[in-house]
Coordinates of C-alpha atoms and ligand atoms in Angstrom, one line a residue:
M6 CA 16.6 302.5 -2.3
I7 CA 18.6 300.4 -0.1
A8 CA 21.0 299.6 -2.5
A9 CA 21.0 304.0 -3.4
M10 CA 21.5 303.7 0.5
R11 CA 24.1 301.8 0.3
L12 CA 25.8 303.2 -1.9
A13 CA 25.8 306.7 -1.4
D14 CA 26.5 305.8 1.9
A15 CA 29.9 303.9 1.0
D16 CA 30.7 307.4 -0.4
V17 CA 33.0 306.4 -3.6
F18 CA 30.2 308.4 -6.1
D19 CA 29.7 311.3 -7.7
E20 CA 26.4 310.8 -8.3
V21 CA 23.4 307.9 -7.0
V22 CA 20.4 308.2 -9.7
L23 CA 17.2 306.4 -8.7
V24 CA 15.3 305.8 -11.8
D25 CA 11.8 305.6 -12.1
I26 CA 9.0 305.1 -15.0
D27 CA 6.8 306.7 -11.4
E28 CA 8.6 310.0 -11.3
G29 CA 7.2 311.4 -8.3
R30 CA 8.5 307.9 -6.2
A31 CA 12.0 308.0 -7.7
A32 CA 12.5 312.3 -6.7
G33 CA 11.1 311.8 -3.4
V34 CA 12.8 309.0 -2.6
A35 CA 16.2 310.4 -3.7
L36 CA 15.4 313.6 -1.7
D37 CA 14.2 311.4 1.3
L38 CA 18.2 310.1 1.3
T39 CA 19.6 312.9 0.8
H40 CA 19.0 314.4 4.2
T41 CA 20.6 311.6 5.6
A42 CA 24.2 313.2 4.2
A43 CA 25.0 313.9 7.1
L44 CA 23.5 311.5 9.4
G45 CA 25.2 309.0 6.3
R46 CA 28.5 311.5 6.4
F47 CA 28.8 311.0 2.6
S48 CA 28.7 314.2 -0.8
T49 CA 27.7 311.6 -2.8
R50 CA 24.5 314.1 -4.7
I51 CA 21.1 311.0 -5.1
S52 CA 18.4 312.5 -7.7
G53 CA 15.7 310.7 -8.4
V54 CA 14.0 310.9 -12.7
G55 CA 11.6 309.2 -14.9
T56 CA 13.9 307.9 -17.7
V57 CA 17.3 306.0 -17.7
E58 CA 17.5 309.0 -20.9
A59 CA 17.1 311.7 -17.8
A60 CA 19.4 309.9 -15.7
G61 CA 21.8 310.6 -18.1
P62 CA 25.5 308.1 -18.2
A63 CA 26.8 305.8 -15.6
D64 CA 29.5 303.4 -14.8
Y65 CA 26.7 301.1 -13.3
V66 CA 23.4 299.8 -13.9
I67 CA 21.0 297.9 -11.1
I68 CA 18.0 297.0 -12.9
T69 CA 15.5 296.3 -10.7
A70 CA 12.7 297.6 -12.3
G71 CA 9.5 294.9 -12.6
K72 CA 6.4 293.6 -10.4
P73 CA 7.3 291.4 -7.4
R74 CA 5.9 288.4 -6.9
T75 CA 2.4 288.2 -5.0
P76 CA 2.3 285.4 -1.8
G77 CA 1.3 281.7 -3.8
M78 CA 3.5 283.9 -6.6
S79 CA 6.8 281.6 -8.0
R80 CA 9.5 284.0 -9.0
S81 CA 8.5 282.8 -12.6
D82 CA 4.9 283.2 -13.0
L83 CA 6.5 287.1 -13.8
I84 CA 8.6 286.1 -16.7
S85 CA 7.1 287.4 -20.0
T86 CA 6.1 290.7 -18.0
N87 CA 9.2 291.2 -16.6
A88 CA 10.8 290.8 -19.6
A89 CA 9.2 293.6 -21.4
I90 CA 10.2 296.1 -18.4
V91 CA 14.1 295.0 -18.1
G92 CA 15.0 294.4 -21.8
D93 CA 13.0 297.7 -23.0
I94 CA 15.5 298.9 -20.0
A95 CA 19.0 297.1 -21.1
R96 CA 18.3 298.6 -24.5
R97 CA 18.0 302.1 -23.3
V98 CA 21.0 301.3 -21.0
A99 CA 22.9 300.7 -24.1
V100 CA 22.2 304.2 -26.1
T101 CA 23.1 306.8 -22.8
S102 CA 25.8 304.1 -20.9
P103 CA 27.1 302.3 -23.9
R104 CA 30.3 301.6 -21.4
A105 CA 28.5 300.6 -18.3
V106 CA 28.6 297.0 -16.3
I107 CA 24.4 295.9 -15.8
V108 CA 22.9 294.3 -12.1
V109 CA 20.2 292.2 -13.0
V110 CA 17.7 292.4 -10.1
T111 CA 14.6 292.0 -11.8
N112 CA 12.5 288.0 -11.3
P113 CA 12.8 285.5 -12.3
L114 CA 16.9 286.5 -12.7
D115 CA 18.4 284.0 -14.5
E116 CA 16.1 284.3 -16.8
M117 CA 16.4 288.4 -16.9
T118 CA 19.8 288.4 -16.5
H119 CA 20.2 286.7 -20.5
H120 CA 17.0 288.5 -21.5
A121 CA 19.3 291.7 -20.5
W122 CA 22.3 291.0 -21.8
L123 CA 20.3 290.0 -25.7
S124 CA 19.0 292.7 -25.4
S125 CA 21.4 295.2 -24.1
G126 CA 23.9 293.5 -27.1
F127 CA 26.9 293.8 -24.2
P128 CA 29.5 291.2 -24.2
A129 CA 28.3 289.3 -21.4
E130 CA 31.3 289.9 -18.5
R131 CA 28.7 293.2 -18.5
V132 CA 26.1 291.8 -17.3
V133 CA 26.1 289.9 -14.3
G134 CA 22.8 289.3 -12.6
M135 CA 22.3 289.8 -8.5
A136 CA 21.0 286.9 -6.3
G137 CA 24.1 284.3 -5.2
V138 CA 24.9 287.0 -2.7
L139 CA 21.8 287.1 -1.3
D140 CA 20.8 283.8 -1.0
T141 CA 24.2 282.7 0.6
A142 CA 24.2 285.8 2.7
R143 CA 21.1 283.8 4.0
F144 CA 21.9 280.5 4.4
Q145 CA 24.4 282.2 6.6
A146 CA 22.1 284.2 8.9
L147 CA 20.1 281.1 9.0
A148 CA 22.9 278.7 9.7
A149 CA 24.9 281.4 12.0
L150 CA 20.8 280.7 14.3
T151 CA 22.4 277.5 15.4
G152 CA 25.2 278.8 17.2
A153 CA 27.3 277.6 15.2
A154 CA 29.3 280.5 14.5
R155 CA 29.2 284.3 13.7
A156 CA 27.2 284.6 10.5
D157 CA 30.2 286.7 8.3
K158 CA 32.4 283.2 9.9
I159 CA 29.9 281.6 8.0
Q160 CA 31.0 280.5 4.3
A161 CA 29.1 279.2 1.7
W162 CA 28.7 279.7 -1.7
A163 CA 24.1 279.5 -3.1
L164 CA 24.8 278.0 -6.9
G165 CA 22.7 277.0 -9.4
S166 CA 19.3 279.7 -10.1
H167 CA 17.6 281.9 -7.9
G168 CA 14.4 279.9 -7.0
E169 CA 13.9 276.1 -6.9
E170 CA 17.5 274.8 -8.6
M171 CA 19.6 276.6 -5.7
V172 CA 22.4 274.7 -5.1
I173 CA 24.2 275.0 -1.7
P174 CA 27.5 272.6 -2.1
L175 CA 27.9 271.8 1.4
S176 CA 31.8 270.4 0.3
Q177 CA 32.1 274.0 0.2
A178 CA 30.3 275.5 3.1
T179 CA 32.7 276.1 6.8
A180 CA 31.9 277.6 9.8
A181 CA 34.6 279.5 11.7
G182 CA 37.3 277.4 9.0
R183 CA 35.5 273.7 10.2
P184 CA 33.5 271.5 8.0
L185 CA 29.7 273.1 8.3
N186 CA 28.2 270.0 8.0
A187 CA 30.9 268.5 10.8
V188 CA 29.7 271.6 13.4
I189 CA 25.8 271.6 12.5
P190 CA 24.0 267.2 11.9
A191 CA 23.1 266.5 8.2
A192 CA 19.0 267.2 9.1
E193 CA 19.9 270.1 10.7
L194 CA 21.6 272.0 7.4
D195 CA 19.3 269.7 5.1
A196 CA 17.1 272.3 6.3
I197 CA 18.8 275.4 6.6
V198 CA 19.2 274.9 3.0
D199 CA 15.8 274.4 2.3
R200 CA 14.6 277.5 4.6
A201 CA 17.5 279.7 2.9
R202 CA 15.9 278.1 -1.0
G203 CA 12.4 278.6 0.3
S204 CA 13.2 282.2 2.4
G205 CA 12.1 285.1 -1.0
A206 CA 9.0 283.6 -0.4
E207 CA 8.6 283.2 3.3
V208 CA 9.7 286.6 3.4
V209 CA 6.8 287.5 1.1
G210 CA 4.3 285.3 2.5
L211 CA 5.6 287.7 6.0
L212 CA 4.7 290.8 4.1
K213 CA 1.3 290.4 1.8
S214 CA 2.3 292.9 -0.8
G215 CA 6.3 293.1 -2.1
S216 CA 9.0 291.0 -1.4
A217 CA 12.4 291.4 0.1
F218 CA 13.6 294.8 -0.8
M219 CA 16.9 294.9 3.1
A220 CA 18.8 292.1 2.0
P221 CA 18.6 292.2 -1.5
G222 CA 18.8 296.3 -1.5
M223 CA 21.6 295.4 0.2
S224 CA 23.2 292.6 -2.1
A225 CA 23.0 293.8 -4.8
A226 CA 25.0 297.8 -3.6
R227 CA 27.7 295.1 -2.7
M228 CA 28.4 294.2 -5.8
V229 CA 28.9 297.0 -7.4
L230 CA 31.3 298.0 -4.7
A231 CA 34.0 295.5 -5.7
M232 CA 32.9 296.3 -8.9
N233 CA 34.1 299.7 -8.2
A234 CA 36.9 298.9 -5.7
D235 CA 38.6 296.7 -8.3
S236 CA 38.5 294.2 -5.6
G237 CA 39.0 291.0 -7.4
E238 CA 36.9 289.5 -5.0
I239 CA 34.9 286.4 -5.7
M240 CA 30.9 286.4 -5.6
P241 CA 28.4 283.9 -6.7
A242 CA 26.5 285.3 -9.4
A243 CA 24.0 284.8 -12.3
V244 CA 26.6 285.3 -15.7
L245 CA 26.8 283.8 -18.6
A246 CA 28.3 280.2 -18.0
D247 CA 31.6 279.8 -20.4
G248 CA 32.2 275.8 -20.3
T249 CA 33.2 276.1 -16.6
Y250 CA 31.2 273.4 -15.3
G251 CA 30.1 271.8 -17.4
I252 CA 27.9 274.4 -19.0
R253 CA 27.6 276.6 -21.6
D254 CA 25.8 279.5 -22.9
V255 CA 23.4 280.1 -20.9
Y256 CA 23.8 282.5 -17.5
V257 CA 23.4 280.2 -14.3
G258 CA 24.9 281.2 -10.6
L259 CA 28.4 280.3 -10.5
P260 CA 31.4 281.3 -9.1
A261 CA 32.7 284.5 -10.1
R262 CA 35.8 287.1 -10.0
L263 CA 34.9 290.7 -10.1
G264 CA 36.5 293.9 -11.5
R265 CA 35.9 297.2 -12.1
A266 CA 34.5 296.4 -15.6
G267 CA 32.4 293.9 -14.8
V268 CA 33.4 289.4 -14.2
R269 CA 37.3 288.9 -14.1
E270 CA 36.7 285.1 -14.8
I271 CA 34.5 282.3 -13.7
V272 CA 36.1 280.3 -10.3
Q273 CA 36.4 275.9 -10.5
L274 CA 35.0 274.9 -7.4
D275 CA 36.4 271.5 -6.7
L276 CA 32.2 270.4 -6.2
Q277 CA 30.8 267.2 -5.0
P278 CA 29.8 264.7 -8.2
G279 CA 26.1 265.4 -7.2
E280 CA 26.5 268.7 -6.4
L281 CA 27.8 269.2 -10.3
A282 CA 25.0 267.2 -11.2
M283 CA 23.0 270.3 -9.3
L284 CA 24.4 273.1 -11.2
R285 CA 24.2 271.0 -14.3
E286 CA 20.5 270.1 -13.8
A287 CA 20.1 274.2 -12.8
A288 CA 21.4 275.9 -15.6
E289 CA 19.0 273.1 -17.7
R290 CA 16.5 274.5 -16.4
I291 CA 17.1 278.1 -17.1
R292 CA 17.4 277.2 -20.3
E293 CA 13.9 275.3 -21.0
R294 CA 12.1 278.3 -19.4
L295 CA 14.5 281.4 -21.3
A296 CA 13.1 278.7 -24.6
R297 CA 9.8 279.3 -23.8
L298 CA 10.0 283.0 -23.0
E299 CA 11.9 283.1 -26.8
A300 CA 9.1 281.2 -28.7
A301 CA 5.7 282.9 -26.8
Ligands
NAD12 N1 17.0 289.0 -7.5 C1 16.7 289.0 -6.4 O1 17.2 288.3 -5.0 C2 15.7 289.8 -6.0 C3 15.9 289.4 -4.4 C4 14.2 290.3 -4.1 C5 13.3 290.7 -5.6 N2 13.6 290.9 -6.5 C6 12.9 291.7 -7.2 O2 12.9 292.9 -8.2 C7 12.0 293.8 -8.5 C8 11.9 294.7 -7.7 O3 11.4 293.9 -6.5 P1 10.9 294.9 -5.6 O4 10.5 294.7 -4.8 O5 11.6 296.4 -5.8 O6 9.2 296.0 -5.9 P2 9.1 297.3 -6.3 O7 7.4 296.7 -6.4 O8 8.4 297.8 -4.5 O9 9.3 298.4 -7.1 C9 9.4 298.1 -8.3 C10 9.4 299.7 -8.9 O10 10.2 299.2 -11.0 C11 9.0 300.2 -11.0 N3 8.6 300.3 -12.8 C12 8.2 299.7 -13.1 N4 7.8 299.7 -14.5 C13 9.1 300.8 -13.9 C14 9.7 300.8 -16.1 N5 9.2 300.1 -17.2 N6 10.3 302.0 -15.9 C15 10.9 302.4 -14.8 N7 10.8 301.3 -13.3 C16 9.7 300.7 -13.5 C17 7.7 300.3 -10.6 O11 7.1 301.3 -10.6 C18 7.9 300.3 -8.9 O12 9.1 301.8 -8.3 C19 10.7 292.9 -9.2 O13 11.1 291.7 -10.1 C20 11.4 291.6 -8.0 O14 11.7 290.0 -7.5 C21 14.8 290.7 -6.7

């Protein structure tokens, strides 16, 4: 819903289609969004349908279908339920939109993105996962609360997995161009990293039903807008590791240059040895969970 709103607001697409197995919900949200056209000053058409086939061909497909967490659940607890949903949708998207770029949002994010890639049969550059943009935004917002700088003047990368093995390399973090660890005391910075890692659960705990949607929706839309503009912007995204960082053949959060047709390249950052080790550890944990999913 929020991703659709941001994409429509941008006024760069002919049409945004919401697809939900609950067709009335998709159509209702689409109509509500259509009513914002004058307020948002856009001419993008918005519709809501019940199937991928009814949506027709698309340039970009954001997959958010699936179950969210309830309080106390980890993202990994969702794996087999959501794999069935995401796999089915990815296969159908591959038929209706064989040239699309897929952006996966459903959790557990890294595993679902890998699964969508396998199910779609698409080249890896056309299947990416949204997590790092959100996790980075959360870190930026929380770091800004210290007064170090405005959130948009904090530069950082959230890499690794979308979960326990999230890696925010502080060697790469700055506030208004100054190293963040020179601006915020180390203990406080570690607490901010921990809070960013747990932010999804913090929101789930407060909402009691459902999970975060505003920052996630904006993050997914931002990736699609960057690709559609062929911006070449580097964003943290779940991508199929290609040997950069010593990781290969598994989806994990890495900095990726995005272009119109998806991932142009994985970008190498100058990480400290400890940060690199954490990134490799994250990739191994994702690989293990994927192996368990495939064995189930
Ligand atoms: N990657 C991230 O950073 C991130 C952030 C927030 C949420 N999420 C994940 O996104 C997913 C969606 O979260 P939400 O809060 O929007 O949940 P939600 O329950 O509000 O919405 C999910 C929707 O999926 C629909 N659905 C279920 N099966 C379907 C199918 N087979 N085809 C089409 N639609 C189907 C449901 O009817 C429902 O409307 C969850 O897995 C959640 O964990 C990921």
